Amino acid sequence: VQGLEMNIELVQLAGRDGDTAYNLDRVLEAIATCAGDTDLLVFPETCLTGFLSAVQLAECAETLDGPSVQAVLQQVRERQVAVVIGLAERAGEHYYNSSLLLTPEGIALHYRKTHLWPSERGAFCPGDRFTTVLWKGLRVGILICYDIELPETARALAQLGAELIIVTNGNMDPYGPVHRTAIMARAQENQLFAVMVNRVGEGDDGLVFAGGSAAIDPFGQVQWEAGREACQQRVSLDLHQLKASRRDYHYLSDRRLPLPGEQVEHPDGRRELLIP
């Protein structure tokens, strides 16, 4: 790890489903107003497009080289920060619920949600791999919402060496307590940092989003958590805690059942575990 701490801003927003222009304005404003020494801003699940019906997907889903991602990249380069942002992604004739780690150099990490919520199935295709990347000396992975309710997802990233898991979230009532418990467990059982950023407000279909964005340390303790209102909160991760949490015992070393799947090492530092 290069530095001794990492400064992250958790941007808990109320979005508009299918109104990409509105959502993009909120994202660009948050990046423009971030602190000068912020390393990373994290936004909710599908923050750019909102949640889309099957009809809306054809109209609103964007490719990764589309105008919204490019606009965020431009702002990222101007502010010299990094951003984790989500969107409904169009790839040929298929759609994915995707989140990206954007740095001034471009798309550093691209993750497609591997575990779809029941209402997403049929409209979206599930992703087929877990990916981590080395960024600022820290190995980072991304999960999306329902993913974190299945312990194998975070364990897959940990098996790839993750030290920080970033969760873009779109969790609604009455499931807020489920994700609070899950994110603490995923951090503690893998001895890593976990940062989860959720949406607030109401969606077009009457869903009420639960907020509760949180930063969890490698001991599974809540470092900070939000309420149910929109906010932009900065937290500093003390990276010494990674080593401290693994000093007396190391779950990854002690486990007896590694996850299956082909592990791929890329020249740019990305590590992937392909789902068998």
Tab-separated table of N, CA and C in Angstrom, residues 185-263:
chain	number	residue	atom	x	y	z
A	185	ALA	N	-20.419	-8.175	7.780
A	185	ALA	CA	-19.930	-9.552	7.727
A	185	ALA	C	-18.912	-9.732	6.606
A	186	ARG	N	-19.184	-9.172	5.425
A	186	ARG	CA	-18.265	-9.331	4.295
A	186	ARG	C	-16.899	-8.729	4.609
A	187	ALA	N	-16.882	-7.586	5.304
A	187	ALA	CA	-15.609	-6.963	5.673
A	187	ALA	C	-14.878	-7.808	6.710
A	188	GLN	N	-15.600	-8.249	7.745
A	188	GLN	CA	-14.961	-8.979	8.852
A	188	GLN	C	-14.459	-10.340	8.410
A	189	GLU	N	-15.261	-11.078	7.613
A	189	GLU	CA	-14.871	-12.448	7.272
A	189	GLU	C	-13.767	-12.495	6.223
A	190	ASN	N	-13.512	-11.347	5.558
A	190	ASN	CA	-12.422	-11.274	4.582
A	190	ASN	C	-11.300	-10.347	5.021
A	191	GLN	N	-11.459	-9.709	6.192
A	191	GLN	CA	-10.425	-8.852	6.781
A	191	GLN	C	-9.977	-7.771	5.792
A	192	LEU	N	-10.967	-7.007	5.316
A	192	LEU	CA	-10.724	-5.922	4.364
A	192	LEU	C	-11.702	-4.780	4.622
A	193	PHE	N	-11.441	-3.635	3.992
A	193	PHE	CA	-12.366	-2.508	4.049
A	193	PHE	C	-13.526	-2.744	3.083
A	194	ALA	N	-14.709	-2.278	3.473
A	194	ALA	CA	-15.866	-2.300	2.577
A	194	ALA	C	-16.568	-0.951	2.663
A	195	VAL	N	-16.832	-0.370	1.514
A	195	VAL	CA	-17.548	0.903	1.432
A	195	VAL	C	-18.795	0.687	0.577
A	196	MET	N	-19.954	0.975	1.133
A	196	MET	CA	-21.235	0.762	0.466
A	196	MET	C	-21.968	2.092	0.341
A	197	VAL	N	-22.404	2.440	-0.861
A	197	VAL	CA	-23.125	3.701	-1.072
A	197	VAL	C	-24.481	3.392	-1.709
A	198	ASN	N	-25.532	3.792	-1.012
A	198	ASN	CA	-26.905	3.483	-1.414
A	198	ASN	C	-27.633	4.733	-1.903
A	199	ARG	N	-28.751	4.501	-2.506
A	199	ARG	CA	-29.644	5.558	-2.986
A	199	ARG	C	-30.649	5.906	-1.888
A	200	VAL	N	-31.249	7.089	-1.974
A	200	VAL	CA	-32.329	7.497	-1.075
A	200	VAL	C	-33.510	7.999	-1.915
A	201	GLY	N	-34.611	8.265	-1.232
A	201	GLY	CA	-35.794	8.783	-1.919
A	201	GLY	C	-36.628	7.674	-2.534
A	202	GLU	N	-37.574	8.078	-3.391
A	202	GLU	CA	-38.489	7.130	-4.019
A	202	GLU	C	-38.151	6.926	-5.482
A	203	GLY	N	-38.374	5.708	-5.958
A	203	GLY	CA	-38.236	5.404	-7.365
A	203	GLY	C	-39.564	5.537	-8.094
A	204	ASP	N	-39.508	5.410	-9.404
A	204	ASP	CA	-40.717	5.562	-10.205
A	204	ASP	C	-41.774	4.514	-9.889
A	205	ASP	N	-41.337	3.346	-9.453
A	205	ASP	CA	-42.274	2.252	-9.205
A	205	ASP	C	-42.733	2.188	-7.756
A	206	GLY	N	-42.502	3.263	-6.984
A	206	GLY	CA	-42.955	3.307	-5.603
A	206	GLY	C	-41.984	2.736	-4.596
A	207	LEU	N	-40.833	2.235	-5.041
A	207	LEU	CA	-39.831	1.742	-4.104
A	207	LEU	C	-39.290	2.900	-3.273
A	208	VAL	N	-39.040	2.654	-2.007
A	208	VAL	CA	-38.423	3.650	-1.130
A	208	VAL	C	-37.037	3.134	-0.765
A	209	PHE	N	-36.019	3.879	-1.175
A	209	PHE	CA	-34.643	3.429	-0.979
A	209	PHE	C	-34.190	3.725	0.448
A	210	ALA	N	-33.360	2.823	0.977
A	210	ALA	CA	-33.124	2.763	2.422
A	210	ALA	C	-31.932	3.577	2.910
A	211	GLY	N	-31.140	4.175	2.018
A	211	GLY	CA	-29.965	4.901	2.486
A	211	GLY	C	-29.027	3.975	3.244
A	212	GLY	N	-28.466	4.500	4.331
A	212	GLY	CA	-27.611	3.656	5.158
A	212	GLY	C	-26.243	3.375	4.563
A	213	SER	N	-25.773	4.247	3.678
A	213	SER	CA	-24.416	4.096	3.147
A	213	SER	C	-23.434	3.988	4.310
A	214	ALA	N	-22.353	3.225	4.123
A	214	ALA	CA	-21.480	2.945	5.261
A	214	ALA	C	-20.061	2.648	4.823
A	215	ALA	N	-19.130	2.918	5.730
A	215	ALA	CA	-17.738	2.514	5.593
A	215	ALA	C	-17.425	1.575	6.751
A	216	ILE	N	-16.902	0.384	6.423
A	216	ILE	CA	-16.652	-0.665	7.408
A	216	ILE	C	-15.165	-0.992	7.409
A	217	ASP	N	-14.577	-1.150	8.595
A	217	ASP	CA	-13.154	-1.444	8.672
A	217	ASP	C	-12.907	-2.955	8.606
A	218	PRO	N	-11.648	-3.405	8.517
A	218	PRO	CA	-11.369	-4.831	8.337
A	218	PRO	C	-11.704	-5.712	9.543
A	219	PHE	N	-12.078	-5.094	10.660
A	219	PHE	CA	-12.559	-5.849	11.819
A	219	PHE	C	-14.078	-6.023	11.782
A	220	GLY	N	-14.726	-5.465	10.748
A	220	GLY	CA	-16.176	-5.546	10.635
A	220	GLY	C	-16.913	-4.468	11.401
A	221	GLN	N	-16.190	-3.454	11.865
A	221	GLN	CA	-16.801	-2.378	12.649
A	221	GLN	C	-17.209	-1.212	11.738
A	222	VAL	N	-18.345	-0.609	12.064
A	222	VAL	CA	-18.834	0.538	11.288
A	222	VAL	C	-17.983	1.752	11.613
A	223	GLN	N	-17.325	2.297	10.598
A	223	GLN	CA	-16.533	3.511	10.774
A	223	GLN	C	-17.416	4.744	10.626
A	224	TRP	N	-18.365	4.672	9.708
A	224	TRP	CA	-19.344	5.754	9.518
A	224	TRP	C	-20.541	5.181	8.783
A	225	GLU	N	-21.737	5.688	9.104
A	225	GLU	CA	-22.908	5.304	8.312
A	225	GLU	C	-23.880	6.462	8.209
A	226	ALA	N	-24.586	6.487	7.087
A	226	ALA	CA	-25.529	7.563	6.790
A	226	ALA	C	-26.924	7.203	7.278
A	227	GLY	N	-27.762	8.224	7.335
A	227	GLY	CA	-29.182	8.018	7.575
A	227	GLY	C	-29.914	7.827	6.252
A	228	ARG	N	-31.087	8.452	6.162
A	228	ARG	CA	-31.927	8.257	4.982
A	228	ARG	C	-31.995	9.493	4.084
A	229	GLU	N	-31.173	10.505	4.386
A	229	GLU	CA	-31.172	11.716	3.585
A	229	GLU	C	-29.978	11.735	2.630
A	230	ALA	N	-30.112	12.482	1.546
A	230	ALA	CA	-28.998	12.660	0.619
A	230	ALA	C	-27.834	13.329	1.351
A	231	CYS	N	-26.617	12.883	1.054
A	231	CYS	CA	-25.447	13.469	1.710
A	231	CYS	C	-24.200	13.155	0.897
A	232	GLN	N	-23.136	13.879	1.189
A	232	GLN	CA	-21.821	13.637	0.596
A	232	GLN	C	-20.825	13.679	1.737
A	233	GLN	N	-20.447	12.488	2.212
A	233	GLN	CA	-19.660	12.362	3.434
A	233	GLN	C	-18.269	11.824	3.132
A	234	ARG	N	-17.267	12.479	3.691
A	234	ARG	CA	-15.890	12.037	3.507
A	234	ARG	C	-15.460	11.165	4.670
A	235	VAL	N	-14.797	10.058	4.361
A	235	VAL	CA	-14.213	9.199	5.386
A	235	VAL	C	-12.760	8.932	5.009
A	236	SER	N	-11.916	8.738	6.009
A	236	SER	CA	-10.508	8.400	5.781
A	236	SER	C	-10.261	6.987	6.278
A	237	LEU	N	-9.802	6.121	5.392
A	237	LEU	CA	-9.491	4.748	5.766
A	237	LEU	C	-8.044	4.682	6.249
A	238	ASP	N	-7.851	4.175	7.459
A	238	ASP	CA	-6.511	3.970	8.017
A	238	ASP	C	-6.013	2.614	7.528
A	239	LEU	N	-5.143	2.626	6.533
A	239	LEU	CA	-4.741	1.400	5.867
A	239	LEU	C	-3.869	0.505	6.747
A	240	HIS	N	-3.387	1.029	7.870
A	240	HIS	CA	-2.675	0.180	8.831
A	240	HIS	C	-3.585	-0.935	9.356
A	241	GLN	N	-4.899	-0.682	9.340
A	241	GLN	CA	-5.831	-1.657	9.909
A	241	GLN	C	-5.857	-2.966	9.124
A	242	LEU	N	-5.477	-2.922	7.867
A	242	LEU	CA	-5.445	-4.159	7.080
A	242	LEU	C	-4.478	-5.157	7.707
A	243	LYS	N	-3.285	-4.699	7.972
A	243	LYS	CA	-2.269	-5.583	8.572
A	243	LYS	C	-2.666	-5.978	9.991
A	244	ALA	N	-3.214	-5.024	10.737
A	244	ALA	CA	-3.588	-5.300	12.121
A	244	ALA	C	-4.673	-6.370	12.200
A	245	SER	N	-5.625	-6.334	11.280
A	245	SER	CA	-6.735	-7.293	11.310
A	245	SER	C	-6.276	-8.706	10.987
A	246	ARG	N	-5.157	-8.826	10.293
A	246	ARG	CA	-4.664	-10.141	9.867
A	246	ARG	C	-3.451	-10.606	10.684
A	247	ARG	N	-3.168	-9.912	11.776
A	247	ARG	CA	-1.943	-10.190	12.538
A	247	ARG	C	-1.982	-11.547	13.227
A	248	ASP	N	-3.075	-11.857	13.927
A	248	ASP	CA	-3.133	-13.072	14.738
A	248	ASP	C	-3.636	-14.280	13.947
A	249	TYR	N	-4.449	-14.061	12.959
A	249	TYR	CA	-4.966	-15.136	12.114
A	249	TYR	C	-5.389	-14.527	10.792
A	250	HIS	N	-5.393	-15.349	9.743
A	250	HIS	CA	-5.685	-14.861	8.400
A	250	HIS	C	-6.659	-15.847	7.751
A	251	TYR	N	-7.922	-15.432	7.652
A	251	TYR	CA	-8.952	-16.341	7.162
A	251	TYR	C	-8.621	-16.932	5.786
A	252	LEU	N	-8.084	-16.098	4.893
A	252	LEU	CA	-7.812	-16.575	3.535
A	252	LEU	C	-6.763	-17.671	3.534
A	253	SER	N	-5.797	-17.564	4.434
A	253	SER	CA	-4.756	-18.585	4.530
A	253	SER	C	-5.267	-19.845	5.239
A	254	ASP	N	-6.202	-19.672	6.161
A	254	ASP	CA	-6.661	-20.790	6.983
A	254	ASP	C	-7.806	-21.580	6.351
A	255	ARG	N	-8.465	-21.042	5.345
A	255	ARG	CA	-9.620	-21.725	4.751
A	255	ARG	C	-9.183	-23.024	4.068
A	256	ARG	N	-10.109	-23.953	3.981
A	256	ARG	CA	-9.816	-25.250	3.384
A	256	ARG	C	-10.588	-25.488	2.084
A	257	LEU	N	-11.443	-24.564	1.712
A	257	LEU	CA	-12.233	-24.712	0.492
A	257	LEU	C	-12.090	-23.471	-0.384
A	258	PRO	N	-11.100	-23.422	-1.253
A	258	PRO	CA	-10.998	-22.293	-2.186
A	258	PRO	C	-12.134	-22.323	-3.195
A	259	LEU	N	-12.509	-21.159	-3.691
A	259	LEU	CA	-13.560	-21.084	-4.711
A	259	LEU	C	-13.026	-21.597	-6.047
A	260	PRO	N	-13.882	-22.291	-6.811
A	260	PRO	CA	-13.458	-22.758	-8.131
A	260	PRO	C	-13.466	-21.614	-9.138
A	261	GLY	N	-12.974	-21.880	-10.336
A	261	GLY	CA	-12.958	-20.882	-11.400
A	261	GLY	C	-11.542	-20.560	-11.824
A	262	GLU	N	-11.396	-20.231	-13.091
A	262	GLU	CA	-10.076	-19.894	-13.625
A	262	GLU	C	-9.669	-18.496	-13.191
A	263	GLN	N	-8.471	-18.369	-12.641
A	263	GLN	CA	-7.946	-17.060	-12.273
A	263	GLN	C	-7.026	-16.562	-13.375
